Amino acid sequence: MYLDAVSKISTETSISSSTKLIEISGKKPVYETWKDWQPSQISHHGKICCEIAREWITATDFSELNGDCLYTGPRWLRQKFNWGASTFPIYWCEVVRRDTLDCGALAALSHEVFRARGVRCYRVQLVQKFSDVATSQWTDSWNTGNEPLPWVKDDLIYHEGCAIETCDRVVKVWDASAGWWIDSKPANGYGALLAIRLSGFNLPAGKCFEWGEHILKANEWKEII
Amino acid sequence: MKIYISGLYSGTNPQPGVGIARSLRTAYPKAKLIGVEYSNRCSGIHWQDFDEIWLQRPWDELNLDTHAEEIRKVLDSGALWVSSIDLEIMWFARIFPDGHPNLLTPPESALAQVSKPAIAAHAGLPVKIPTFVTTEISDWDLHAFCREHDWKVWLKGPYYEAVRTRNWAEFEEKRHILSSAWATEKLFLQAHVSGYEESITLSAYKGELLDCVRMRKRELTELSKTWAGDVSEVEEEFLAPLREVIRKIRWTGGAELEMVRDADNQLWLLEWNPRFPAWIHGSTITGRNIPASLVEGATGIAPEDSPALGEEFTRVVMEIPVRPEFPLSPLPEPLGGKIGHSLKHPSGLIQFASKLHNSNFFEGKTNGNGNGSKFKAPDVPMSFIDDLSGVNLMQIETPASLFLENTAAGYFGRAGALVKELSSKELKVINAYSIKTNPDERLIKLALDSGFLAETISLLEVKKAIEVGFQPEQIILNGPAKWWRREILPEGKFYSIFCDSIEELDQVLEKLENGELHTSYLGVRIRTPNVVSRFGIPVDTPEVFEKLIEAVQKIPKQYKFAVHFHMASSNVGVGHWWHLFESILRWCSSIEALTGKLIEILDIGGGWFPEDLQKDSAENFRKAIALIPEFLPNVRQIISEPGKALAQPSMAVAMQILELRNSEDSVREAVVDGSIAELPMYFFYPHRILYKDSNGGALLPLGRGKTKLLGRLCMEHDIVASNIQLPENAQVGDILVFCDAGAYDRSMSYVFGRG
């Protein structure tokens, strides 16, 4: 789940027409709380310390592939790093030495290794439904000062992953924290994905991608259910 | 309506009988469901949906003719029969070659089309079949198949069971177990396909596809069997050709197509089971009652609705009451000193398979079963025979190591010619002979004469190379303890020194600086992550990688930098080796970029089988050479170390038969005067064996059979071959020549039991 990759909200994200309709109807979309959040980033000191770390991640990733298809999810990242709270900004030279990373950092690493493999890839932001029990547990275990977690709202959470384009404009969505491909089949209930936004560097607004039966417009939130 | 349902085993790897009954009970509440089982230990007999249980004696006790007659009566009386036992279905197909209107299983001709591993019926479907070979080919070729597929292979029985075999010793052990269990030597080996498992289950009657669904496995048991899954429609791209195939092969009954979807979205068909899957009621839960559609197709009687309760299903463990008429039997006594009660296959299915084999029931079947197979002897290069024909095998003192002079010269000559051909003005390719592979002076001399460098792991090896004629500047020093016996360090400049650790790199740098050592190139050996090895600098943590970068940065400019990578392809597999090679290119590229130190030499070693290196005119090697400049544009030399590929075929071991033993089950044993002391690599790969009778007949390659060759040593594991076909007229004094014994068999042979 998230951290705050970017503590300040710097960019206004365009909102799709379907979202506008929802807003006009008076019902707030499930991603409302996080609609302007940006995907987490790993920062670079601009020095060799970070360059060594980044080279280590991408070279290790290729070794860990064991000759499998380049589209294989980099599950080794999750075996190396536990999932838990991260602090931001986080630099490459710090990331590789951490025992624990959050979904934003893991997603950013996954994105980086897919990119290094030569796979066209994007960042995704997600809203998932869990339960009050789960979110209160996370609130207790992640929080040191009883402050509400910004990535938790009631039984909803903000989450990050990455998407790869396996053939022209067809994507698969990788949950780097879980180590699995997210099912595009809509589901409700515990762990269900409710909304998704795909974004990428220099990705033209309005470019569409097929994900299962969904059409995802670049940089726009889409409710799944 | 009366429906017989057979196959009620309900353990963690269950048969589908109970699921079929649950589905049919939902669709036909008033039907009389009769469960058929062959053991009262199959817990499905206690399932509440069965109105009656027809319990037969286990298959090994059953009079098949009587049983067939009873089944015929049942079917003639109008009752339906749905079987969920593969072997029973095959047996039915033979009893009812044209089918029976009430027998809801496929006819013999249809079964032939879906027999594994080829599954001829897959033609037209958007699936591929994973590469496979029959185990009837020679052991030499089976080992090559395993290497080619990185030892990610499954040894499969004729009907059930698939076991992973990770190395040759494991393969031999599992082959013996499966062959004994299923009473056949005809198994098959299939390449593993990585991905997600999914199935299509269907029902059909007389060639008409009635219904089908797709199921993706979502939770698995320890045996990778379905524990939970989701059910969905089969898309038209699959459905249309499937309908055609079913029509063409005139399928009747249930079926399950077990598949794997790889990361590239390709479907691979592993099995076409001639019955419903054990999870069949999971489909019914989602509103698709496939067994009901089969019964409706056969009878025309419409089923009641099976309401969809969800799109996904899962299993739970539950306790049910035992039927009083079938009280539980006691557990069998554990065998003396053993653990467990040996309860696998309580209905005697394995014995049933054996019974069918013994009655030649499967003779001529395409699914590769039967006892009377002839195993092909491996091809042996003519040069082996030519070289050996110059040796008077009857006169030599055995066991004897035989140098195949012309063979060796041929291999070294071809390796020399290949690197010349691959060299260009910008990139020179050089061979180096790894002396440890076989320190025989004749081979070292051949290497020298063929323009090789010498690769050594100790100063004693350096000394030997110099004695044969190498100059220090033609010698590479490698390995973890290369400074052992430092007092014999020669004067002069080495060609290259590769350090095995960062600590060693620091020490060598110090000695180079103070003039104690001299070398043209200085390098490191790298151990990439995810590789089981004790050699080289492990770059599997960012900390070590950073230290390596710092250490390399310290290398003074006058030393040209080199990187060494070595991994035995015969152990890790050919495909994996090439992946590691590409991986090392990436690591080298990173090191070069981060240190600014240009890599000028790349030294690659491979523990190759000659066939693997030479395959398709060394096409992989050519591609690799071509790939290097893309990652490492400053590399000027590639050092190739094909030691094993050259030495292995260059020597053979001759041994003599000392004693022939006949045993009751006709598996003979022969005692020979050779042993694992002369063939220490016996456990790692099969050797091609030539036989020569004591009357001076021609050398004959031996195929696979049932004779064990027992070595001369009083050691339990001194068995130099376990499954060869000795000629009928073999006699004491006849000679066996084990080929492919010129590499580590020779260098690691030891003296034992000679007094």
PDB file of N, CA, C and O in Angstrom, chain B residues 669-713:
ATOM      1  N   GLU B 669      23.163 -60.182 -13.672  1.00  0.00           N
ATOM      2  CA  GLU B 669      24.229 -59.337 -13.148  1.00  0.00           C
ATOM      3  C   GLU B 669      25.532 -59.857 -13.705  1.00  0.00           C
ATOM      4  O   GLU B 669      25.711 -61.069 -13.879  1.00  0.00           O
ATOM      5  N   ALA B 670      26.412 -58.946 -14.018  1.00  0.00           N
ATOM      6  CA  ALA B 670      27.744 -59.342 -14.468  1.00  0.00           C
ATOM      7  C   ALA B 670      28.755 -58.602 -13.611  1.00  0.00           C
ATOM      8  O   ALA B 670      28.601 -57.402 -13.362  1.00  0.00           O
ATOM      9  N   VAL B 671      29.756 -59.328 -13.154  1.00  0.00           N
ATOM     10  CA  VAL B 671      30.822 -58.678 -12.397  1.00  0.00           C
ATOM     11  C   VAL B 671      31.948 -58.370 -13.383  1.00  0.00           C
ATOM     12  O   VAL B 671      32.324 -59.216 -14.199  1.00  0.00           O
ATOM     13  N   VAL B 672      32.452 -57.151 -13.311  1.00  0.00           N
ATOM     14  CA  VAL B 672      33.526 -56.747 -14.232  1.00  0.00           C
ATOM     15  C   VAL B 672      34.759 -56.338 -13.415  1.00  0.00           C
ATOM     16  O   VAL B 672      34.654 -56.083 -12.206  1.00  0.00           O
ATOM     17  N   ASP B 673      35.908 -56.281 -14.086  1.00  0.00           N
ATOM     18  CA  ASP B 673      37.116 -55.934 -13.331  1.00  0.00           C
ATOM     19  C   ASP B 673      37.338 -54.420 -13.256  1.00  0.00           C
ATOM     20  O   ASP B 673      38.295 -53.960 -12.644  1.00  0.00           O
ATOM     21  N   GLY B 674      36.475 -53.646 -13.879  1.00  0.00           N
ATOM     22  CA  GLY B 674      36.514 -52.187 -13.719  1.00  0.00           C
ATOM     23  C   GLY B 674      35.672 -51.798 -12.520  1.00  0.00           C
ATOM     24  O   GLY B 674      35.045 -52.649 -11.876  1.00  0.00           O
ATOM     25  N   SER B 675      35.619 -50.516 -12.227  1.00  0.00           N
ATOM     26  CA  SER B 675      34.855 -50.071 -11.063  1.00  0.00           C
ATOM     27  C   SER B 675      34.605 -48.571 -11.161  1.00  0.00           C
ATOM     28  O   SER B 675      35.099 -47.902 -12.079  1.00  0.00           O
ATOM     29  N   ILE B 676      33.874 -48.086 -10.165  1.00  0.00           N
ATOM     30  CA  ILE B 676      33.648 -46.640 -10.136  1.00  0.00           C
ATOM     31  C   ILE B 676      34.940 -45.880  -9.839  1.00  0.00           C
ATOM     32  O   ILE B 676      34.996 -44.673 -10.007  1.00  0.00           O
ATOM     33  N   ALA B 677      35.991 -46.601  -9.431  1.00  0.00           N
ATOM     34  CA  ALA B 677      37.286 -45.921  -9.246  1.00  0.00           C
ATOM     35  C   ALA B 677      37.836 -45.472 -10.609  1.00  0.00           C
ATOM     36  O   ALA B 677      38.547 -44.471 -10.692  1.00  0.00           O
ATOM     37  N   GLU B 678      37.490 -46.188 -11.654  1.00  0.00           N
ATOM     38  CA  GLU B 678      37.913 -45.791 -13.007  1.00  0.00           C
ATOM     39  C   GLU B 678      36.839 -44.976 -13.715  1.00  0.00           C
ATOM     40  O   GLU B 678      37.106 -44.348 -14.742  1.00  0.00           O
ATOM     41  N   LEU B 679      35.622 -45.033 -13.203  1.00  0.00           N
ATOM     42  CA  LEU B 679      34.498 -44.304 -13.828  1.00  0.00           C
ATOM     43  C   LEU B 679      33.751 -43.478 -12.774  1.00  0.00           C
ATOM     44  O   LEU B 679      32.552 -43.681 -12.544  1.00  0.00           O
ATOM     45  N   PRO B 680      34.442 -42.564 -12.105  1.00  0.00           N
ATOM     46  CA  PRO B 680      33.759 -41.853 -11.009  1.00  0.00           C
ATOM     47  C   PRO B 680      32.591 -41.001 -11.468  1.00  0.00           C
ATOM     48  O   PRO B 680      31.764 -40.597 -10.654  1.00  0.00           O
ATOM     49  N   MET B 681      32.515 -40.718 -12.780  1.00  0.00           N
ATOM     50  CA  MET B 681      31.404 -39.891 -13.263  1.00  0.00           C
ATOM     51  C   MET B 681      30.172 -40.727 -13.602  1.00  0.00           C
ATOM     52  O   MET B 681      29.202 -40.210 -14.148  1.00  0.00           O
ATOM     53  N   TYR B 682      30.243 -42.013 -13.289  1.00  0.00           N
ATOM     54  CA  TYR B 682      29.115 -42.890 -13.601  1.00  0.00           C
ATOM     55  C   TYR B 682      27.794 -42.336 -13.062  1.00  0.00           C
ATOM     56  O   TYR B 682      26.747 -42.433 -13.687  1.00  0.00           O
ATOM     57  N   PHE B 683      27.861 -41.716 -11.894  1.00  0.00           N
ATOM     58  CA  PHE B 683      26.626 -41.230 -11.252  1.00  0.00           C
ATOM     59  C   PHE B 683      26.045 -39.991 -11.948  1.00  0.00           C
ATOM     60  O   PHE B 683      24.905 -39.640 -11.733  1.00  0.00           O
ATOM     61  N   PHE B 684      26.864 -39.357 -12.777  1.00  0.00           N
ATOM     62  CA  PHE B 684      26.431 -38.082 -13.344  1.00  0.00           C
ATOM     63  C   PHE B 684      25.945 -38.168 -14.787  1.00  0.00           C
ATOM     64  O   PHE B 684      25.187 -37.324 -15.235  1.00  0.00           O
ATOM     65  N   TYR B 685      26.453 -39.132 -15.514  1.00  0.00           N
ATOM     66  CA  TYR B 685      25.958 -39.271 -16.892  1.00  0.00           C
ATOM     67  C   TYR B 685      26.192 -40.703 -17.393  1.00  0.00           C
ATOM     68  O   TYR B 685      27.087 -41.386 -16.901  1.00  0.00           O
ATOM     69  N   PRO B 686      25.391 -41.137 -18.348  1.00  0.00           N
ATOM     70  CA  PRO B 686      25.583 -42.489 -18.877  1.00  0.00           C
ATOM     71  C   PRO B 686      26.754 -42.511 -19.856  1.00  0.00           C
ATOM     72  O   PRO B 686      27.016 -41.516 -20.525  1.00  0.00           O
ATOM     73  N   HIS B 687      27.438 -43.606 -19.916  1.00  0.00           N
ATOM     74  CA  HIS B 687      28.534 -43.758 -20.878  1.00  0.00           C
ATOM     75  C   HIS B 687      28.073 -44.692 -21.991  1.00  0.00           C
ATOM     76  O   HIS B 687      27.366 -45.666 -21.731  1.00  0.00           O
ATOM     77  N   ARG B 688      28.510 -44.382 -23.179  1.00  0.00           N
ATOM     78  CA  ARG B 688      28.227 -45.316 -24.271  1.00  0.00           C
ATOM     79  C   ARG B 688      29.169 -46.515 -24.118  1.00  0.00           C
ATOM     80  O   ARG B 688      30.353 -46.334 -23.838  1.00  0.00           O
ATOM     81  N   ILE B 689      28.601 -47.709 -24.263  1.00  0.00           N
ATOM     82  CA  ILE B 689      29.400 -48.918 -23.990  1.00  0.00           C
ATOM     83  C   ILE B 689      29.491 -49.763 -25.263  1.00  0.00           C
ATOM     84  O   ILE B 689      28.486 -50.002 -25.938  1.00  0.00           O
ATOM     85  N   LEU B 690      30.716 -50.204 -25.556  1.00  0.00           N
ATOM     86  CA  LEU B 690      30.946 -51.110 -26.680  1.00  0.00           C
ATOM     87  C   LEU B 690      31.305 -52.488 -26.126  1.00  0.00           C
ATOM     88  O   LEU B 690      31.980 -52.595 -25.100  1.00  0.00           O
ATOM     89  N   TYR B 691      30.812 -53.483 -26.826  1.00  0.00           N
ATOM     90  CA  TYR B 691      31.062 -54.867 -26.388  1.00  0.00           C
ATOM     91  C   TYR B 691      31.910 -55.578 -27.429  1.00  0.00           C
ATOM     92  O   TYR B 691      31.710 -55.415 -28.631  1.00  0.00           O
ATOM     93  N   LYS B 692      32.861 -56.346 -26.946  1.00  0.00           N
ATOM     94  CA  LYS B 692      33.657 -57.164 -27.881  1.00  0.00           C
ATOM     95  C   LYS B 692      33.796 -58.559 -27.284  1.00  0.00           C
ATOM     96  O   LYS B 692      34.213 -58.712 -26.125  1.00  0.00           O
ATOM     97  N   ASP B 693      33.400 -59.576 -28.049  1.00  0.00           N
ATOM     98  CA  ASP B 693      33.492 -60.926 -27.485  1.00  0.00           C
ATOM     99  C   ASP B 693      34.935 -61.417 -27.524  1.00  0.00           C
ATOM    100  O   ASP B 693      35.765 -60.900 -28.267  1.00  0.00           O
ATOM    101  N   SER B 694      35.200 -62.402 -26.706  1.00  0.00           N
ATOM    102  CA  SER B 694      36.589 -62.838 -26.541  1.00  0.00           C
ATOM    103  C   SER B 694      37.119 -63.560 -27.773  1.00  0.00           C
ATOM    104  O   SER B 694      38.296 -63.890 -27.843  1.00  0.00           O
ATOM    105  N   ASN B 695      36.231 -63.838 -28.746  1.00  0.00           N
ATOM    106  CA  ASN B 695      36.711 -64.469 -29.980  1.00  0.00           C
ATOM    107  C   ASN B 695      37.130 -63.432 -31.009  1.00  0.00           C
ATOM    108  O   ASN B 695      37.408 -63.763 -32.166  1.00  0.00           O
ATOM    109  N   GLY B 696      37.117 -62.185 -30.589  1.00  0.00           N
ATOM    110  CA  GLY B 696      37.627 -61.147 -31.493  1.00  0.00           C
ATOM    111  C   GLY B 696      36.603 -60.596 -32.454  1.00  0.00           C
ATOM    112  O   GLY B 696      36.955 -60.088 -33.533  1.00  0.00           O
ATOM    113  N   GLY B 697      35.348 -60.693 -32.111  1.00  0.00           N
ATOM    114  CA  GLY B 697      34.299 -60.132 -32.981  1.00  0.00           C
ATOM    115  C   GLY B 697      34.352 -58.607 -33.032  1.00  0.00           C
ATOM    116  O   GLY B 697      35.205 -57.979 -32.403  1.00  0.00           O
ATOM    117  N   ALA B 698      33.428 -58.040 -33.807  1.00  0.00           N
ATOM    118  CA  ALA B 698      33.404 -56.574 -33.970  1.00  0.00           C
ATOM    119  C   ALA B 698      32.931 -55.905 -32.679  1.00  0.00           C
ATOM    120  O   ALA B 698      32.282 -56.538 -31.831  1.00  0.00           O
ATOM    121  N   LEU B 699      33.245 -54.647 -32.555  1.00  0.00           N
ATOM    122  CA  LEU B 699      32.769 -53.865 -31.411  1.00  0.00           C
ATOM    123  C   LEU B 699      31.301 -53.510 -31.629  1.00  0.00           C
ATOM    124  O   LEU B 699      30.946 -52.939 -32.667  1.00  0.00           O
ATOM    125  N   LEU B 700      30.468 -53.857 -30.659  1.00  0.00           N
ATOM    126  CA  LEU B 700      29.031 -53.601 -30.811  1.00  0.00           C
ATOM    127  C   LEU B 700      28.563 -52.608 -29.749  1.00  0.00           C
ATOM    128  O   LEU B 700      28.820 -52.815 -28.555  1.00  0.00           O
ATOM    129  N   PRO B 701      27.880 -51.545 -30.139  1.00  0.00           N
ATOM    130  CA  PRO B 701      27.318 -50.667 -29.109  1.00  0.00           C
ATOM    131  C   PRO B 701      26.168 -51.373 -28.388  1.00  0.00           C
ATOM    132  O   PRO B 701      25.366 -52.058 -29.020  1.00  0.00           O
ATOM    133  N   LEU B 702      26.103 -51.219 -27.082  1.00  0.00           N
ATOM    134  CA  LEU B 702      25.063 -51.888 -26.295  1.00  0.00           C
ATOM    135  C   LEU B 702      23.887 -50.960 -26.037  1.00  0.00           C
ATOM    136  O   LEU B 702      24.064 -49.797 -25.694  1.00  0.00           O
ATOM    137  N   GLY B 703      22.691 -51.525 -26.207  1.00  0.00           N
ATOM    138  CA  GLY B 703      21.476 -50.775 -25.901  1.00  0.00           C
ATOM    139  C   GLY B 703      21.070 -50.994 -24.460  1.00  0.00           C
ATOM    140  O   GLY B 703      21.796 -51.602 -23.667  1.00  0.00           O
ATOM    141  N   ARG B 704      19.856 -50.508 -24.124  1.00  0.00           N
ATOM    142  CA  ARG B 704      19.410 -50.645 -22.748  1.00  0.00           C
ATOM    143  C   ARG B 704      18.739 -51.990 -22.542  1.00  0.00           C
ATOM    144  O   ARG B 704      17.986 -52.466 -23.391  1.00  0.00           O
ATOM    145  N   GLY B 705      19.024 -52.595 -21.413  1.00  0.00           N
ATOM    146  CA  GLY B 705      18.407 -53.878 -21.095  1.00  0.00           C
ATOM    147  C   GLY B 705      18.270 -54.007 -19.606  1.00  0.00           C
ATOM    148  O   GLY B 705      18.065 -53.002 -18.925  1.00  0.00           O
ATOM    149  N   LYS B 706      18.428 -55.214 -19.114  1.00  0.00           N
ATOM    150  CA  LYS B 706      18.170 -55.411 -17.690  1.00  0.00           C
ATOM    151  C   LYS B 706      19.376 -55.930 -16.933  1.00  0.00           C
ATOM    152  O   LYS B 706      19.239 -56.418 -15.820  1.00  0.00           O
ATOM    153  N   THR B 707      20.530 -55.847 -17.541  1.00  0.00           N
ATOM    154  CA  THR B 707      21.718 -56.360 -16.859  1.00  0.00           C
ATOM    155  C   THR B 707      22.414 -55.254 -16.087  1.00  0.00           C
ATOM    156  O   THR B 707      22.589 -54.143 -16.578  1.00  0.00           O
ATOM    157  N   LYS B 708      22.802 -55.610 -14.889  1.00  0.00           N
ATOM    158  CA  LYS B 708      23.583 -54.689 -14.054  1.00  0.00           C
ATOM    159  C   LYS B 708      25.032 -55.100 -14.150  1.00  0.00           C
ATOM    160  O   LYS B 708      25.349 -56.294 -14.062  1.00  0.00           O
ATOM    161  N   LEU B 709      25.906 -54.117 -14.285  1.00  0.00           N
ATOM    162  CA  LEU B 709      27.336 -54.413 -14.274  1.00  0.00           C
ATOM    163  C   LEU B 709      27.882 -54.028 -12.908  1.00  0.00           C
ATOM    164  O   LEU B 709      27.884 -52.848 -12.538  1.00  0.00           O
ATOM    165  N   LEU B 710      28.314 -55.027 -12.183  1.00  0.00           N
ATOM    166  CA  LEU B 710      28.815 -54.789 -10.833  1.00  0.00           C
ATOM    167  C   LEU B 710      30.320 -54.615 -10.888  1.00  0.00           C
ATOM    168  O   LEU B 710      31.026 -55.443 -11.460  1.00  0.00           O
ATOM    169  N   GLY B 711      30.811 -53.523 -10.285  1.00  0.00           N
ATOM    170  CA  GLY B 711      32.246 -53.282 -10.267  1.00  0.00           C
ATOM    171  C   GLY B 711      32.964 -54.257  -9.342  1.00  0.00           C
ATOM    172  O   GLY B 711      32.342 -54.985  -8.575  1.00  0.00           O
ATOM    173  N   ARG B 712      34.275 -54.232  -9.420  1.00  0.00           N
ATOM    174  CA  ARG B 712      35.063 -55.219  -8.673  1.00  0.00           C
ATOM    175  C   ARG B 712      35.219 -54.854  -7.193  1.00  0.00           C
ATOM    176  O   ARG B 712      35.671 -55.677  -6.396  1.00  0.00           O
ATOM    177  N   LEU B 713      34.861 -53.621  -6.817  1.00  0.00           N
ATOM    178  CA  LEU B 713      35.122 -53.162  -5.454  1.00  0.00           C
ATOM    179  C   LEU B 713      34.081 -53.691  -4.480  1.00  0.00           C
ATOM    180  O   LEU B 713      32.913 -53.864  -4.840  1.00  0.00           O
TER     181      LEU B 713
END
